[in-house]
Every structure is written in structure tokens, then in C-alpha cells.
């Protein structure tokens, strides 16, 4: 009698094989081979501004850097003919804000064949946020978004590649600046570099490639023209 009832009950081996299995990244027994950036953001889309690989999953809040050592790196144009740079205080810009500003520029210069856009900053700092009713202490927040800390005087976007009318470039960069929570300035190739909130002129002592030298005395980047600066952003 028991032998007749035995076939009606499946064995444990067949039952375990028929159950759905969890994905590899959810299984605790299988070691994860994905990078910390992939575990934070899941699937990294082509248009997503996120680093490909990072060493640490979380980062301290940190502060906005202030260039007090005399370095003028990143304050002038390097690729295009026109651009914008931060005029007021430095800020933390998120990947979403930078992406929206870049899309605005691309849409405005779409009519100019061969025009290119360069983003001079990149969001590589993971920002974590703690939930409500969470005890004090650091290191418990969950990943929220990617951001970057940009000091004052740093170039954000550049436009170039082909000859573009200044009116078109100025309008595109003005609309992109309205999407950012900082005050920006419209600059050209003739604009002088900045050291914090000061415009550098010929004869000022700056730090170029780790060496102190006098700006304008045959040291790159040398410029004889005055700074063409116009406030186009908002706080």
C-alpha cells in the first residue's frame, strides 16, 4: 500500500530543481564579480553619467575645494572657442544637473553641422542619504546619486569643433547655465585664467605645472587680450 502512494510524492531533489533560482547578484553563496559602481547603479546606460569603476562604494561628504595654492589649471578653454565657468562660489553639481545642461547645449547647436560639446567636469563622487528616524553616525546612508565638487573659476562646458557664431554659442550656454545652481561667466579664447575669484593679469605670480612663474612672460597659457566676461547665470 505504501509503495503505491510513494510515487505521488516528488523527491526533494526533483522539488529543489523545479524551484526558481535567484539571480547571481542576489545569492549570498555566490561571490559577486561586479564592480562597486555596477552594484550602486545597477545597469549603466550609455547616456548615464557615472564612473565605470570605483575603489570605494561610499565617500565622505567633503568640502568644496578652494584653489589657494596659485594653480590656474582648468580655468581656461582647452578644446572649443566658447565656454562657461563658475563665477560665484563653488558648488556640488549632480549628474542629473550636468546631463540636463549638456542636452540643452546639444539641442541649441544641433543646426550647426560638426559642432561639439565638451564637459570639463565629471560626477565621480557617490552621495549617500540616510533615511528618517535613523540613529546618528556616518556610513549608514544608502546610495542616492553621483555628483562632483567644482570650485570657483572652473570651466564647465565648451563649444567648438567648427566656426560657430558667437550669438548662437552665447544663447546655448546661457540656457544651459539656467539649469545649474551656480553663477557662470561666458568666456572665449581671449579670456584670461582665474585664481579663485580673481582674474589673472600679466605680471601676476601663478603656479604652472608645479612651478611658480610670472603669467604672460612666455609661459603657457599666455594671453595678451583682456578678459571678456559676462554674467549669464543665476544663483
PDB file of N, CA and C in Angstrom, residues 8-83:
ATOM      1  N   UNK A   8       3.505   9.275  -5.836  1.00  0.00           N
ATOM      2  CA  UNK A   8       2.733  10.510  -5.926  1.00  0.00           C
ATOM      3  C   UNK A   8       3.420  11.682  -5.236  1.00  0.00           C
ATOM      4  N   UNK A   9       4.385  11.422  -4.352  1.00  0.00           N
ATOM      5  CA  UNK A   9       5.110  12.484  -3.658  1.00  0.00           C
ATOM      6  C   UNK A   9       6.460  12.677  -4.321  1.00  0.00           C
ATOM      7  N   UNK A  10       6.758  13.873  -4.864  1.00  0.00           N
ATOM      8  CA  UNK A  10       8.059  14.071  -5.519  1.00  0.00           C
ATOM      9  C   UNK A  10       9.187  14.087  -4.493  1.00  0.00           C
ATOM     10  N   UNK A  11      10.338  13.703  -4.945  1.00  0.00           N
ATOM     11  CA  UNK A  11      11.512  13.689  -4.078  1.00  0.00           C
ATOM     12  C   UNK A  11      12.011  15.113  -3.853  1.00  0.00           C
ATOM     13  N   UNK A  12      12.833  15.264  -2.813  1.00  0.00           N
ATOM     14  CA  UNK A  12      13.379  16.587  -2.505  1.00  0.00           C
ATOM     15  C   UNK A  12      14.310  17.078  -3.600  1.00  0.00           C
ATOM     16  N   UNK A  13      15.020  16.164  -4.247  1.00  0.00           N
ATOM     17  CA  UNK A  13      15.939  16.564  -5.312  1.00  0.00           C
ATOM     18  C   UNK A  13      15.194  17.143  -6.501  1.00  0.00           C
ATOM     19  N   UNK A  14      14.109  16.473  -6.892  1.00  0.00           N
ATOM     20  CA  UNK A  14      13.334  16.984  -8.020  1.00  0.00           C
ATOM     21  C   UNK A  14      12.598  18.257  -7.657  1.00  0.00           C
ATOM     22  N   UNK A  15      12.187  18.386  -6.378  1.00  0.00           N
ATOM     23  CA  UNK A  15      11.486  19.592  -5.955  1.00  0.00           C
ATOM     24  C   UNK A  15      12.415  20.795  -5.949  1.00  0.00           C
ATOM     25  N   UNK A  16      13.646  20.611  -5.486  1.00  0.00           N
ATOM     26  CA  UNK A  16      14.591  21.724  -5.462  1.00  0.00           C
ATOM     27  C   UNK A  16      15.013  22.145  -6.856  1.00  0.00           C
ATOM     28  N   UNK A  17      15.069  21.202  -7.792  1.00  0.00           N
ATOM     29  CA  UNK A  17      15.446  21.554  -9.158  1.00  0.00           C
ATOM     30  C   UNK A  17      14.350  22.301  -9.883  1.00  0.00           C
ATOM     31  N   UNK A  18      13.082  22.083  -9.471  1.00  0.00           N
ATOM     32  CA  UNK A  18      11.969  22.759 -10.133  1.00  0.00           C
ATOM     33  C   UNK A  18      11.722  24.162  -9.605  1.00  0.00           C
ATOM     34  N   UNK A  19      12.268  24.496  -8.417  1.00  0.00           N
ATOM     35  CA  UNK A  19      12.057  25.826  -7.856  1.00  0.00           C
ATOM     36  C   UNK A  19      12.852  26.862  -8.628  1.00  0.00           C
ATOM     37  N   UNK A  20      12.325  28.087  -8.772  1.00  0.00           N
ATOM     38  CA  UNK A  20      13.089  29.145  -9.471  1.00  0.00           C
ATOM     39  C   UNK A  20      14.299  29.560  -8.651  1.00  0.00           C
ATOM     40  N   UNK A  21      15.380  29.806  -9.332  1.00  0.00           N
ATOM     41  CA  UNK A  21      16.627  30.179  -8.682  1.00  0.00           C
ATOM     42  C   UNK A  21      16.780  31.694  -8.663  1.00  0.00           C
ATOM     43  N   UNK A  22      17.429  32.181  -7.618  1.00  0.00           N
ATOM     44  CA  UNK A  22      17.685  33.611  -7.508  1.00  0.00           C
ATOM     45  C   UNK A  22      18.800  34.024  -8.444  1.00  0.00           C
ATOM     46  N   UNK A  23      18.800  35.273  -8.891  1.00  0.00           N
ATOM     47  CA  UNK A  23      19.924  35.756  -9.713  1.00  0.00           C
ATOM     48  C   UNK A  23      21.239  35.678  -8.956  1.00  0.00           C
ATOM     49  N   UNK A  24      22.315  35.737  -9.707  1.00  0.00           N
ATOM     50  CA  UNK A  24      23.636  35.579  -9.105  1.00  0.00           C
ATOM     51  C   UNK A  24      23.965  36.707  -8.146  1.00  0.00           C
ATOM     52  N   UNK A  25      23.496  37.959  -8.482  1.00  0.00           N
ATOM     53  CA  UNK A  25      23.849  39.077  -7.616  1.00  0.00           C
ATOM     54  C   UNK A  25      23.028  39.114  -6.345  1.00  0.00           C
ATOM     55  N   UNK A  26      21.917  38.275  -6.248  1.00  0.00           N
ATOM     56  CA  UNK A  26      21.117  38.199  -5.038  1.00  0.00           C
ATOM     57  C   UNK A  26      21.479  37.000  -4.180  1.00  0.00           C
ATOM     58  N   UNK A  27      22.188  36.050  -4.734  1.00  0.00           N
ATOM     59  CA  UNK A  27      22.560  34.858  -3.996  1.00  0.00           C
ATOM     60  C   UNK A  27      23.733  35.164  -3.083  1.00  0.00           C
ATOM     61  N   UNK A  28      23.606  34.824  -1.802  1.00  0.00           N
ATOM     62  CA  UNK A  28      24.677  35.107  -0.848  1.00  0.00           C
ATOM     63  C   UNK A  28      25.811  34.108  -0.942  1.00  0.00           C
ATOM     64  N   UNK A  29      25.536  32.908  -1.466  1.00  0.00           N
ATOM     65  CA  UNK A  29      26.575  31.890  -1.548  1.00  0.00           C
ATOM     66  C   UNK A  29      27.526  32.138  -2.700  1.00  0.00           C
ATOM     67  N   UNK A  30      27.050  32.809  -3.752  1.00  0.00           N
ATOM     68  CA  UNK A  30      27.888  33.053  -4.914  1.00  0.00           C
ATOM     69  C   UNK A  30      28.572  34.399  -4.776  1.00  0.00           C
ATOM     70  N   UNK A  31      29.894  34.468  -4.838  1.00  0.00           N
ATOM     71  CA  UNK A  31      30.582  35.768  -4.725  1.00  0.00           C
ATOM     72  C   UNK A  31      30.268  36.657  -5.905  1.00  0.00           C
ATOM     73  N   UNK A  32      30.090  37.947  -5.632  1.00  0.00           N
ATOM     74  CA  UNK A  32      29.757  38.904  -6.683  1.00  0.00           C
ATOM     75  C   UNK A  32      31.022  39.338  -7.398  1.00  0.00           C
ATOM     76  N   UNK A  33      30.969  39.334  -8.727  1.00  0.00           N
ATOM     77  CA  UNK A  33      32.111  39.749  -9.541  1.00  0.00           C
ATOM     78  C   UNK A  33      31.915  41.122 -10.144  1.00  0.00           C
ATOM     79  N   UNK A  34      30.786  41.790  -9.850  1.00  0.00           N
ATOM     80  CA  UNK A  34      30.533  43.110 -10.411  1.00  0.00           C
ATOM     81  C   UNK A  34      31.305  44.158  -9.632  1.00  0.00           C
ATOM     82  N   UNK A  35      31.561  45.269 -10.287  1.00  0.00           N
ATOM     83  CA  UNK A  35      32.296  46.362  -9.666  1.00  0.00           C
ATOM     84  C   UNK A  35      31.391  47.121  -8.707  1.00  0.00           C
ATOM     85  N   UNK A  36      31.964  47.897  -7.760  1.00  0.00           N
ATOM     86  CA  UNK A  36      31.125  48.698  -6.851  1.00  0.00           C
ATOM     87  C   UNK A  36      30.214  49.663  -7.574  1.00  0.00           C
ATOM     88  N   UNK A  37      30.665  50.225  -8.715  1.00  0.00           N
ATOM     89  CA  UNK A  37      29.812  51.156  -9.456  1.00  0.00           C
ATOM     90  C   UNK A  37      28.597  50.451 -10.033  1.00  0.00           C
ATOM     91  N   UNK A  38      28.770  49.189 -10.509  1.00  0.00           N
ATOM     92  CA  UNK A  38      27.638  48.449 -11.044  1.00  0.00           C
ATOM     93  C   UNK A  38      26.670  48.064  -9.944  1.00  0.00           C
ATOM     94  N   UNK A  39      27.180  47.765  -8.737  1.00  0.00           N
ATOM     95  CA  UNK A  39      26.284  47.417  -7.638  1.00  0.00           C
ATOM     96  C   UNK A  39      25.509  48.629  -7.151  1.00  0.00           C
ATOM     97  N   UNK A  40      26.078  49.827  -7.312  1.00  0.00           N
ATOM     98  CA  UNK A  40      25.379  51.032  -6.877  1.00  0.00           C
ATOM     99  C   UNK A  40      24.280  51.422  -7.840  1.00  0.00           C
ATOM    100  N   UNK A  41      24.571  51.417  -9.117  1.00  0.00           N
ATOM    101  CA  UNK A  41      23.638  51.947 -10.099  1.00  0.00           C
ATOM    102  C   UNK A  41      22.886  50.872 -10.868  1.00  0.00           C
ATOM    103  N   UNK A  42      23.180  49.585 -10.634  1.00  0.00           N
ATOM    104  CA  UNK A  42      22.509  48.549 -11.394  1.00  0.00           C
ATOM    105  C   UNK A  42      23.032  48.494 -12.809  1.00  0.00           C
ATOM    106  N   UNK A  43      22.193  48.822 -13.767  1.00  0.00           N
ATOM    107  CA  UNK A  43      22.578  48.829 -15.168  1.00  0.00           C
ATOM    108  C   UNK A  43      23.050  50.225 -15.545  1.00  0.00           C
ATOM    109  N   UNK A  44      24.234  50.313 -16.090  1.00  0.00           N
ATOM    110  CA  UNK A  44      24.791  51.603 -16.501  1.00  0.00           C
ATOM    111  C   UNK A  44      24.441  51.836 -17.959  1.00  0.00           C
ATOM    112  N   UNK A  45      23.540  52.782 -18.217  1.00  0.00           N
ATOM    113  CA  UNK A  45      23.120  53.087 -19.571  1.00  0.00           C
ATOM    114  C   UNK A  45      24.170  53.933 -20.275  1.00  0.00           C
ATOM    115  N   UNK A  46      24.061  53.985 -21.596  1.00  0.00           N
ATOM    116  CA  UNK A  46      25.046  54.718 -22.374  1.00  0.00           C
ATOM    117  C   UNK A  46      25.021  56.208 -22.036  1.00  0.00           C
ATOM    118  N   UNK A  47      23.835  56.757 -21.817  1.00  0.00           N
ATOM    119  CA  UNK A  47      23.709  58.188 -21.555  1.00  0.00           C
ATOM    120  C   UNK A  47      23.857  58.542 -20.081  1.00  0.00           C
ATOM    121  N   UNK A  48      24.114  57.577 -19.224  1.00  0.00           N
ATOM    122  CA  UNK A  48      24.200  57.838 -17.797  1.00  0.00           C
ATOM    123  C   UNK A  48      25.587  58.339 -17.428  1.00  0.00           C
ATOM    124  N   UNK A  49      25.634  59.419 -16.662  1.00  0.00           N
ATOM    125  CA  UNK A  49      26.905  59.971 -16.202  1.00  0.00           C
ATOM    126  C   UNK A  49      27.284  59.274 -14.904  1.00  0.00           C
ATOM    127  N   UNK A  50      28.139  58.278 -15.000  1.00  0.00           N
ATOM    128  CA  UNK A  50      28.584  57.516 -13.841  1.00  0.00           C
ATOM    129  C   UNK A  50      29.942  56.915 -14.152  1.00  0.00           C
ATOM    130  N   UNK A  51      30.820  56.818 -13.177  1.00  0.00           N
ATOM    131  CA  UNK A  51      32.136  56.215 -13.431  1.00  0.00           C
ATOM    132  C   UNK A  51      32.017  54.731 -13.715  1.00  0.00           C
ATOM    133  N   UNK A  52      32.929  54.221 -14.517  1.00  0.00           N
ATOM    134  CA  UNK A  52      32.913  52.802 -14.866  1.00  0.00           C
ATOM    135  C   UNK A  52      33.346  51.927 -13.696  1.00  0.00           C
ATOM    136  N   UNK A  53      34.289  52.385 -12.926  1.00  0.00           N
ATOM    137  CA  UNK A  53      34.772  51.603 -11.793  1.00  0.00           C
ATOM    138  C   UNK A  53      35.241  52.557 -10.702  1.00  0.00           C
ATOM    139  N   UNK A  54      35.005  52.174  -9.458  1.00  0.00           N
ATOM    140  CA  UNK A  54      35.440  52.957  -8.309  1.00  0.00           C
ATOM    141  C   UNK A  54      36.095  52.020  -7.306  1.00  0.00           C
ATOM    142  N   UNK A  55      36.916  52.593  -6.439  1.00  0.00           N
ATOM    143  CA  UNK A  55      37.621  51.790  -5.448  1.00  0.00           C
ATOM    144  C   UNK A  55      36.790  51.593  -4.195  1.00  0.00           C
ATOM    145  N   UNK A  56      36.101  52.643  -3.761  1.00  0.00           N
ATOM    146  CA  UNK A  56      35.290  52.575  -2.557  1.00  0.00           C
ATOM    147  C   UNK A  56      33.849  52.939  -2.904  1.00  0.00           C
ATOM    148  N   UNK A  57      32.914  52.230  -2.262  1.00  0.00           N
ATOM    149  CA  UNK A  57      31.499  52.432  -2.571  1.00  0.00           C
ATOM    150  C   UNK A  57      31.006  53.765  -2.014  1.00  0.00           C
ATOM    151  N   UNK A  58      31.472  54.143  -0.833  1.00  0.00           N
ATOM    152  CA  UNK A  58      30.991  55.357  -0.185  1.00  0.00           C
ATOM    153  C   UNK A  58      32.135  56.349  -0.031  1.00  0.00           C
ATOM    154  N   UNK A  59      31.761  57.615   0.117  1.00  0.00           N
ATOM    155  CA  UNK A  59      32.730  58.696   0.225  1.00  0.00           C
ATOM    156  C   UNK A  59      32.272  59.675   1.301  1.00  0.00           C
ATOM    157  N   UNK A  60      33.222  60.330   1.955  1.00  0.00           N
ATOM    158  CA  UNK A  60      32.864  61.361   2.928  1.00  0.00           C
ATOM    159  C   UNK A  60      32.203  62.549   2.224  1.00  0.00           C
ATOM    160  N   UNK A  61      31.448  63.316   2.989  1.00  0.00           N
ATOM    161  CA  UNK A  61      30.771  64.476   2.409  1.00  0.00           C
ATOM    162  C   UNK A  61      31.766  65.451   1.803  1.00  0.00           C
ATOM    163  N   UNK A  62      32.838  65.740   2.518  1.00  0.00           N
ATOM    164  CA  UNK A  62      33.875  66.607   1.979  1.00  0.00           C
ATOM    165  C   UNK A  62      33.429  68.058   1.886  1.00  0.00           C
ATOM    166  N   UNK A  63      34.326  68.895   1.375  1.00  0.00           N
ATOM    167  CA  UNK A  63      34.064  70.318   1.197  1.00  0.00           C
ATOM    168  C   UNK A  63      34.425  70.715  -0.228  1.00  0.00           C
ATOM    169  N   UNK A  64      33.926  71.874  -0.641  1.00  0.00           N
ATOM    170  CA  UNK A  64      34.251  72.375  -1.970  1.00  0.00           C
ATOM    171  C   UNK A  64      35.701  72.865  -1.962  1.00  0.00           C
ATOM    172  N   UNK A  65      36.541  72.375  -2.858  1.00  0.00           N
ATOM    173  CA  UNK A  65      37.947  72.809  -2.840  1.00  0.00           C
ATOM    174  C   UNK A  65      38.090  74.282  -3.204  1.00  0.00           C
ATOM    175  N   UNK A  66      39.056  74.930  -2.582  1.00  0.00           N
ATOM    176  CA  UNK A  66      39.358  76.338  -2.848  1.00  0.00           C
ATOM    177  C   UNK A  66      40.793  76.422  -3.362  1.00  0.00           C
ATOM    178  N   UNK A  67      41.012  76.850  -4.598  1.00  0.00           N
ATOM    179  CA  UNK A  67      42.376  76.902  -5.153  1.00  0.00           C
ATOM    180  C   UNK A  67      43.175  78.066  -4.584  1.00  0.00           C
ATOM    181  N   UNK A  68      43.833  77.836  -3.462  1.00  0.00           N
ATOM    182  CA  UNK A  68      44.624  78.889  -2.819  1.00  0.00           C
ATOM    183  C   UNK A  68      46.121  78.735  -3.067  1.00  0.00           C
ATOM    184  N   UNK A  69      46.542  77.686  -3.747  1.00  0.00           N
ATOM    185  CA  UNK A  69      47.963  77.461  -3.939  1.00  0.00           C
ATOM    186  C   UNK A  69      48.560  78.165  -5.130  1.00  0.00           C
ATOM    187  N   UNK A  70      47.733  78.806  -5.960  1.00  0.00           N
ATOM    188  CA  UNK A  70      48.234  79.517  -7.124  1.00  0.00           C
ATOM    189  C   UNK A  70      48.043  78.790  -8.431  1.00  0.00           C
ATOM    190  N   UNK A  71      47.376  77.612  -8.425  1.00  0.00           N
ATOM    191  CA  UNK A  71      47.176  76.865  -9.661  1.00  0.00           C
ATOM    192  C   UNK A  71      46.009  77.448 -10.456  1.00  0.00           C
ATOM    193  N   UNK A  72      46.199  77.589 -11.776  1.00  0.00           N
ATOM    194  CA  UNK A  72      45.153  78.097 -12.667  1.00  0.00           C
ATOM    195  C   UNK A  72      44.686  77.007 -13.624  1.00  0.00           C
ATOM    196  N   UNK A  73      44.922  75.753 -13.276  1.00  0.00           N
ATOM    197  CA  UNK A  73      44.538  74.640 -14.134  1.00  0.00           C
ATOM    198  C   UNK A  73      43.021  74.528 -14.209  1.00  0.00           C
ATOM    199  N   UNK A  74      42.507  74.343 -15.417  1.00  0.00           N
ATOM    200  CA  UNK A  74      41.078  74.158 -15.618  1.00  0.00           C
ATOM    201  C   UNK A  74      40.266  75.425 -15.623  1.00  0.00           C
ATOM    202  N   UNK A  75      40.908  76.586 -15.710  1.00  0.00           N
ATOM    203  CA  UNK A  75      40.172  77.850 -15.702  1.00  0.00           C
ATOM    204  C   UNK A  75      40.113  78.511 -17.075  1.00  0.00           C
ATOM    205  N   UNK A  76      40.722  77.917 -18.090  1.00  0.00           N
ATOM    206  CA  UNK A  76      40.695  78.460 -19.448  1.00  0.00           C
ATOM    207  C   UNK A  76      40.208  77.389 -20.410  1.00  0.00           C
ATOM    208  N   UNK A  77      39.884  77.808 -21.639  1.00  0.00           N
ATOM    209  CA  UNK A  77      39.413  76.881 -22.657  1.00  0.00           C
ATOM    210  C   UNK A  77      40.568  76.034 -23.178  1.00  0.00           C
ATOM    211  N   UNK A  78      40.267  74.765 -23.443  1.00  0.00           N
ATOM    212  CA  UNK A  78      41.278  73.842 -23.956  1.00  0.00           C
ATOM    213  C   UNK A  78      40.881  73.187 -25.266  1.00  0.00           C
ATOM    214  N   UNK A  79      39.577  73.128 -25.594  1.00  0.00           N
ATOM    215  CA  UNK A  79      39.116  72.405 -26.779  1.00  0.00           C
ATOM    216  C   UNK A  79      38.295  73.278 -27.719  1.00  0.00           C
ATOM    217  N   UNK A  80      37.365  74.066 -27.176  1.00  0.00           N
ATOM    218  CA  UNK A  80      36.455  74.835 -28.008  1.00  0.00           C
ATOM    219  C   UNK A  80      36.816  76.302 -28.091  1.00  0.00           C
ATOM    220  N   UNK A  81      35.896  77.059 -28.726  1.00  0.00           N
ATOM    221  CA  UNK A  81      36.074  78.501 -28.875  1.00  0.00           C
ATOM    222  C   UNK A  81      35.312  79.303 -27.824  1.00  0.00           C
ATOM    223  N   UNK A  82      34.243  78.724 -27.269  1.00  0.00           N
ATOM    224  CA  UNK A  82      33.431  79.405 -26.264  1.00  0.00           C
ATOM    225  C   UNK A  82      33.152  78.437 -25.121  1.00  0.00           C
ATOM    226  N   UNK A  83      32.851  78.989 -23.966  1.00  0.00           N
ATOM    227  CA  UNK A  83      32.559  78.149 -22.812  1.00  0.00           C
ATOM    228  C   UNK A  83      31.998  78.960 -21.665  1.00  0.00           C
TER     229      UNK A  83
END
